[in-house]
Amino acid sequence: MIDLSKTYQPEEHEEPLYRWWEEQGYFKPETLVELGLASREGPRFCITMPPPNVTGILHLGHAITAAVEDLITRYHRMRGYETLYLPGSDHAGIATQNVVERELAKEGLTRHDIGRQDFVARAWAWKEETQARITAQHRKLGISCDWERERFTLDGQLSHAVRVAFVTLFNRDLIYRGPYLVNWCPRCESAISDLEVEPEEHDSYLWHIRYPIVDESWEGPAHPWGSGRWAEGATTFIQMATTRPETILGDTAVAIHPEDDRWNHLAGETAVLPAVNRPIAVIADEAVRPEFGTGAVKVTPAHDPTDYEIGMRHGLDRINVLTEAGEMNDNAGPYAGLDRTAAREQIVAGFESEGLLVKVEDYHHAVGHCQRCNTVVEPLISTQWFVRVKPLAKLAMEAVERGEMRIVPARFEKVFFHWMENIRDWCISRQLWWGHRIPVWTCETCNHVWSAVEDPRVCTACGGHVIHQDEDVLDTWFSSGLWPFSTLGWPDDTASDLERFFPNDVRETGYDILFFWVARETMLSLALTGQVPYHTVYLHGLIRNEHGEKISKSMPDAWKYDPLYIIEEYGTDALRYTLTTSSTPGNDMNLDPRRLEGARNFANKIWQATRFILMNLEATPSVLAAIDWQELQLPDRWILSRLQRVTQSATRLIEEFQYGEAGRQIRDFVWDEFCDWYIEATKIRLYDDDTDQATPGAVLMAVLEQAMRLLHPFMPFVTEAIWQALPQSARAGEALIVASWPEVEARWVDQTAEDEMDVVMALIGGIRAVRSEYNVEAGKRVAATIAAGDLAAILDDNRDLLTFLARLDPHQTQIAATSVPPPQSAPVVVGEVVAYLPLAGMVDVAAERARLEKELDGLAARIAASEARLAGPFAEKAPENIVQQERERLSEMRREAAQISEQLAQLAHL
C-alpha cells in the first residue's frame, strides 16, 4: 500500500499517471487484445475526435467534448470492448489563413508579397506549433486517445481521400461550377460557410424610400439624378423600407404580398429605379411579410437570400453592384468606385434631395459578420464550386428514418429533418491559399475541364500541355466531412482500421453544428461508403457563465473560463466531473464556480476516506469472498445492497446516454451513503479492539474498490491514484483504466436491509436536527425514549449504531414497542417510530432561554424595519423583483420568530 497525503494534490498525480498510462499502451486497442482485456472477435468501439482548429488554444467547448468522449471511451474499455479513441486536428482554412496573415502584417507584409508557396510554408510552420500545443492541452485533460493514430486534415493520406471523394462526386455529376448567392467576406475576399457567419446586434436605421410608378402622366425621368427634379411629374409611388440602401442599385423588382390590399392594385405595373433609371416590375410573391416596413419590399436577387429565391421564381435578373473587396462596381452608376459605407451615405443623401426619402427610423437588428475577421458579410452572386446535396440529403434522412443513425436527444431529429428538407446546394470553394486545392484542371487548348486524383501532365482530351489547376481551395467542412472514415484508411487501406472500426459508434458534438458538420459527414459517408458514419449522434449544449451569459473573449473575466486555468485551480477531475454532470443532453449549462469547488471537494472527500480506510485496516485486509454472510451487520448488508443498486442504475444510465445523471448518482452514493454513513458506522467496530474488524474491513475495501471503478470514467486521475494505493489483493488488476466495469451481484441485493437502514438513518437524522435546533453541544450525550412498534427489535439490535451516530446516552436510551412520553420532551417521528428527547437533560435551560430571547429580540427589530419599508415608498418605487425579495425575507423572519417563540414556550415549563 502507498501512504496517502492528507489532502489530494492533483498536480502531484495527473502528469505521472497519464505518462504511465501511455507508456503501458493502455490507449491502444491492440494492447487491450494483447493483455486479454478485449478480443478481436469481440465487440469494438470507436470515437473519432471532432478535430479542433489549429488556430490557437482549446476552450470550454473543446473541454466538454473531450470530457464526454473520454468518459464514453473509458467506459467501453472497461466493458471489454476493443476500444479506439482517435485524435486529430483540422487545418481550418480561412481561420488559419487569417491568423498567418495577421502575423505577416506585423512584418509589414501581405500574402501577395511572399507568394502562395511561401505563404503555405508559413501556414505549415504555424500548424506545427499550434498542433503541438493543442495536443498537450488534450493530454492535460486526461483523454485516453491513441496518439500514434493522430491525424491532420492535410496529412498525405487524408488529402488523398479528399481528392478521391471530390473526383467520385464530380464524375457522378454531384459537383458543378456556376453562379450562386454565397456569403462573401470582403476582407478575406472569399466565400465563407454559414457557420463562419456570426450575427451581431447593431443599432442602425430603417430607411423608408419610394420609387415612382410609370403611368399615363409620367413615363420616366426627364432630368438627371441629383438635379432635385429627377422624379418631377410622377404622381404614383410605391413605398418600401430597407436597412441596406447601398444595394438599391441592384434592385430588379419591387415585391408585394398578393393579399395586401394596400399595394396589390400595383401588381404588374412598372417602377423606375432611382439613380440608374432601370425599369423594374412590381410583382406579387407570398414570401413578402406584409407586417415589415410598408409591406412592399425591394428585390435584389444578387445580394439577399430571400430575394434570390424570389428572383428564381420570377425569372429576375441578378445584378451585382459590389466588387469582391466591398466597393461599388460599374453597375452602381454614379456611385461606382465608392466604398459600400460611403455609398450608403451618398445614396441616402441623393434620395433625400430628390424627395424620395420618406422617413428614417431607428432600427435594432442582427448583422452577419465574418467569424474570423469580424467584417460585415455581404450576400453576393459569385461563380463557385457546389455540391448538389438534395439527393445526398435524401439518403441521410432515410438513414435516420430507418433507425440506422439515432440522434440524442431525439427532439433534434426534427431539427435535422427540417434542415435537410430545406437544404440548398453546398458551396465548397474558397478563395484561399491554405487548404486542399480543388483537383480540377482546364486545358487552354481545347477548354476541356476534368478532375483527377493525381496531378495530370497533359490534357486528358487533346493531350495539350498548357493546363491549369483551379486556384481555389475546398471548404474545410469538405475534408472534415470525411473524418469518420478518412482517418481510418479510406479509400485504400480498408483491411485494417476501416474494417474494424467503421462505422464509428458515436459522434459527440455541440448541437450548434448538427447541420454544419454532422449533416455533411452523414451525406458524404452514405455517398462514398454506402454506410452511415456512426450509429449515434450525442449532442451536448453550450457552456455559459454562472449568470447564463455566453462566454466570449471580450468578457473582463474571460480568463477564469480557460480550461487550463480551471485545471490549475481545481484539478482536471473537478473540471471533467463538472462538465459531464452539470447538464442533460442537448441543453445548455451554466458553469458555476461553486460546482467546480464542489467537484474538487468531492475528489478530496474520497481521497481522505481512502486514507482513513487504509490507516485503519491491516496491511492485507480480508477479501469479501472470505467473509461469512452471518458476520455481516445491518450497515454491511445495506451498503453492499446499495452498491448493487447504484451499479445497475449507473450502467443503465450510461447506456442510455444519461451521463450526467449517472455521475450524480455515483457521487451521491460515494459521498452521502458510503462516506457519510457507512464509514461512520464502521468506526464502532474499527475503534473497538474486542470486536470483529475483518468484516467491516472487507466491506470497506470491496465497496471502495468497486466505487472507484464506477467513478473512473468521470474522474480518472484521483480514482487511479487511489486504486494504486490499494493493497494488491483488493484490486482487480494492475491499472484501473483497464479494470473491468463492475457487474451487479444479485446475492448482495437486500431490500430488507435497505428498508431497515432507512428507518435507522431517518431516526438518526431527526435526532440530529433536534440537537441542532436546541444548540446541543456536539459531544454531549442525551437521553432518549423510543417507541418503535414492530421495529423495536430491529432498532434494539442496532442500539450501538443508533447511540453512536445520534450521540445518545446508551444508559439512558430506552427502546420498546410502546413507551410513555417523558414530560417536556422533543418528539422525532419517523413513520411508526417516535423518539422522545427530554429537554431538561439536553439543554442548559437558563442559558438556552437567554440565547433564544436575544435572538427573538433581534428578529423583532428586523421584522419591524422590513414591515415599515414595505409600507413606505419603497414598495411603489423599487423594481417588483426587489420588492418581492423583501416580502419573502419578511416571511422567512416571521417563520423563524414563530419557531423561536414555540421553543421558548416549551422551555417555560422546565
PDB file of C-alpha atoms in Angstrom, residues 605 609-610 612-613 616-617 622-624 627-629 631-643 667-687 692-705 707 748 753-754 757-758 760-761 764 768 798 800-802 804-805:
ATOM      1  CA  LYS A 605     -13.506  13.595   0.166  1.00  0.00           C
ATOM      2  CA  ALA A 609     -11.987   8.436   3.017  1.00  0.00           C
ATOM      3  CA  THR A 610      -9.463   6.124   1.378  1.00  0.00           C
ATOM      4  CA  PHE A 612      -8.918   6.664   6.701  1.00  0.00           C
ATOM      5  CA  ILE A 613      -9.683   3.154   5.472  1.00  0.00           C
ATOM      6  CA  ASN A 616      -7.381   1.556   9.989  1.00  0.00           C
ATOM      7  CA  LEU A 617      -7.002  -1.762   8.186  1.00  0.00           C
ATOM      8  CA  SER A 622      -9.674  -9.812   4.231  1.00  0.00           C
ATOM      9  CA  VAL A 623     -11.476 -10.056   0.922  1.00  0.00           C
ATOM     10  CA  LEU A 624     -15.256 -10.005   0.836  1.00  0.00           C
ATOM     11  CA  ILE A 627     -16.400 -13.281   4.891  1.00  0.00           C
ATOM     12  CA  ASP A 628     -19.244 -15.328   6.360  1.00  0.00           C
ATOM     13  CA  TRP A 629     -22.638 -13.853   5.455  1.00  0.00           C
ATOM     14  CA  GLU A 631     -20.963 -11.941  10.192  1.00  0.00           C
ATOM     15  CA  LEU A 632     -22.476  -9.049   8.270  1.00  0.00           C
ATOM     16  CA  GLN A 633     -24.310  -6.435  10.295  1.00  0.00           C
ATOM     17  CA  LEU A 634     -27.160  -4.257   9.034  1.00  0.00           C
ATOM     18  CA  PRO A 635     -24.877  -1.428   7.751  1.00  0.00           C
ATOM     19  CA  ASP A 636     -22.756  -4.008   5.886  1.00  0.00           C
ATOM     20  CA  ARG A 637     -25.735  -5.610   4.177  1.00  0.00           C
ATOM     21  CA  TRP A 638     -27.200  -2.177   3.434  1.00  0.00           C
ATOM     22  CA  ILE A 639     -24.108  -0.687   1.774  1.00  0.00           C
ATOM     23  CA  LEU A 640     -23.478  -3.827  -0.285  1.00  0.00           C
ATOM     24  CA  SER A 641     -27.076  -3.768  -1.493  1.00  0.00           C
ATOM     25  CA  ARG A 642     -26.913  -0.057  -2.274  1.00  0.00           C
ATOM     26  CA  LEU A 643     -23.686  -0.677  -4.222  1.00  0.00           C
ATOM     27  CA  ARG A 667     -21.386  10.825  -6.376  1.00  0.00           C
ATOM     28  CA  ASP A 668     -24.431  10.640  -4.072  1.00  0.00           C
ATOM     29  CA  PHE A 669     -23.637   7.021  -3.274  1.00  0.00           C
ATOM     30  CA  VAL A 670     -19.942   7.596  -2.617  1.00  0.00           C
ATOM     31  CA  TRP A 671     -20.262  10.797  -0.596  1.00  0.00           C
ATOM     32  CA  ASP A 672     -23.648  10.556   1.108  1.00  0.00           C
ATOM     33  CA  GLU A 673     -24.032   6.817   1.674  1.00  0.00           C
ATOM     34  CA  PHE A 674     -20.534   5.359   1.741  1.00  0.00           C
ATOM     35  CA  CYS A 675     -18.531   8.193   3.316  1.00  0.00           C
ATOM     36  CA  ASP A 676     -21.095   9.947   5.491  1.00  0.00           C
ATOM     37  CA  TRP A 677     -22.999   6.892   6.694  1.00  0.00           C
ATOM     38  CA  TYR A 678     -21.212   3.607   6.224  1.00  0.00           C
ATOM     39  CA  ILE A 679     -17.672   4.679   7.077  1.00  0.00           C
ATOM     40  CA  GLU A 680     -19.001   6.464  10.160  1.00  0.00           C
ATOM     41  CA  ALA A 681     -20.940   3.341  11.123  1.00  0.00           C
ATOM     42  CA  THR A 682     -17.835   1.135  10.889  1.00  0.00           C
ATOM     43  CA  LYS A 683     -15.925   3.246  13.388  1.00  0.00           C
ATOM     44  CA  ILE A 684     -17.776   1.459  16.217  1.00  0.00           C
ATOM     45  CA  ARG A 685     -16.070  -1.767  15.245  1.00  0.00           C
ATOM     46  CA  LEU A 686     -12.808  -0.355  13.901  1.00  0.00           C
ATOM     47  CA  TYR A 687     -12.136   1.518  17.153  1.00  0.00           C
ATOM     48  CA  ASP A 692     -14.553  -8.252  14.680  1.00  0.00           C
ATOM     49  CA  GLN A 693     -12.701  -5.865  12.351  1.00  0.00           C
ATOM     50  CA  ALA A 694     -12.217  -8.208   9.410  1.00  0.00           C
ATOM     51  CA  THR A 695     -15.831  -7.940   8.262  1.00  0.00           C
ATOM     52  CA  PRO A 696     -16.119  -4.143   8.109  1.00  0.00           C
ATOM     53  CA  GLY A 697     -12.605  -4.021   6.660  1.00  0.00           C
ATOM     54  CA  ALA A 698     -13.513  -6.385   3.846  1.00  0.00           C
ATOM     55  CA  VAL A 699     -16.736  -4.496   3.091  1.00  0.00           C
ATOM     56  CA  LEU A 700     -14.986  -1.124   3.188  1.00  0.00           C
ATOM     57  CA  MET A 701     -12.351  -2.288   0.734  1.00  0.00           C
ATOM     58  CA  ALA A 702     -14.821  -4.035  -1.582  1.00  0.00           C
ATOM     59  CA  VAL A 703     -17.135  -1.023  -1.778  1.00  0.00           C
ATOM     60  CA  LEU A 704     -14.259   1.442  -2.212  1.00  0.00           C
ATOM     61  CA  GLU A 705     -12.706  -0.639  -4.982  1.00  0.00           C
ATOM     62  CA  ALA A 707     -16.924   2.627  -6.368  1.00  0.00           C
ATOM     63  CA  TRP A 748     -25.824  -8.848  -2.224  1.00  0.00           C
ATOM     64  CA  ALA A 753     -31.624  -4.294   4.855  1.00  0.00           C
ATOM     65  CA  GLU A 754     -32.255  -1.146   2.804  1.00  0.00           C
ATOM     66  CA  MET A 757     -31.384   1.048   7.433  1.00  0.00           C
ATOM     67  CA  ASP A 758     -33.608   3.780   6.009  1.00  0.00           C
ATOM     68  CA  VAL A 760     -32.304   3.935  11.338  1.00  0.00           C
ATOM     69  CA  MET A 761     -30.818   6.760   9.254  1.00  0.00           C
ATOM     70  CA  ILE A 764     -30.625   9.496  13.495  1.00  0.00           C
ATOM     71  CA  ARG A 768     -29.503  15.359  14.926  1.00  0.00           C
ATOM     72  CA  ASN A 798     -28.706  -1.758  16.190  1.00  0.00           C
ATOM     73  CA  ASP A 800     -24.869   0.655  19.313  1.00  0.00           C
ATOM     74  CA  LEU A 801     -25.175   2.181  15.849  1.00  0.00           C
ATOM     75  CA  LEU A 802     -28.063   4.400  16.885  1.00  0.00           C
ATOM     76  CA  PHE A 804     -23.085   6.200  18.427  1.00  0.00           C
ATOM     77  CA  LEU A 805     -24.240   8.207  15.417  1.00  0.00           C
TER      78      LEU A 805
END
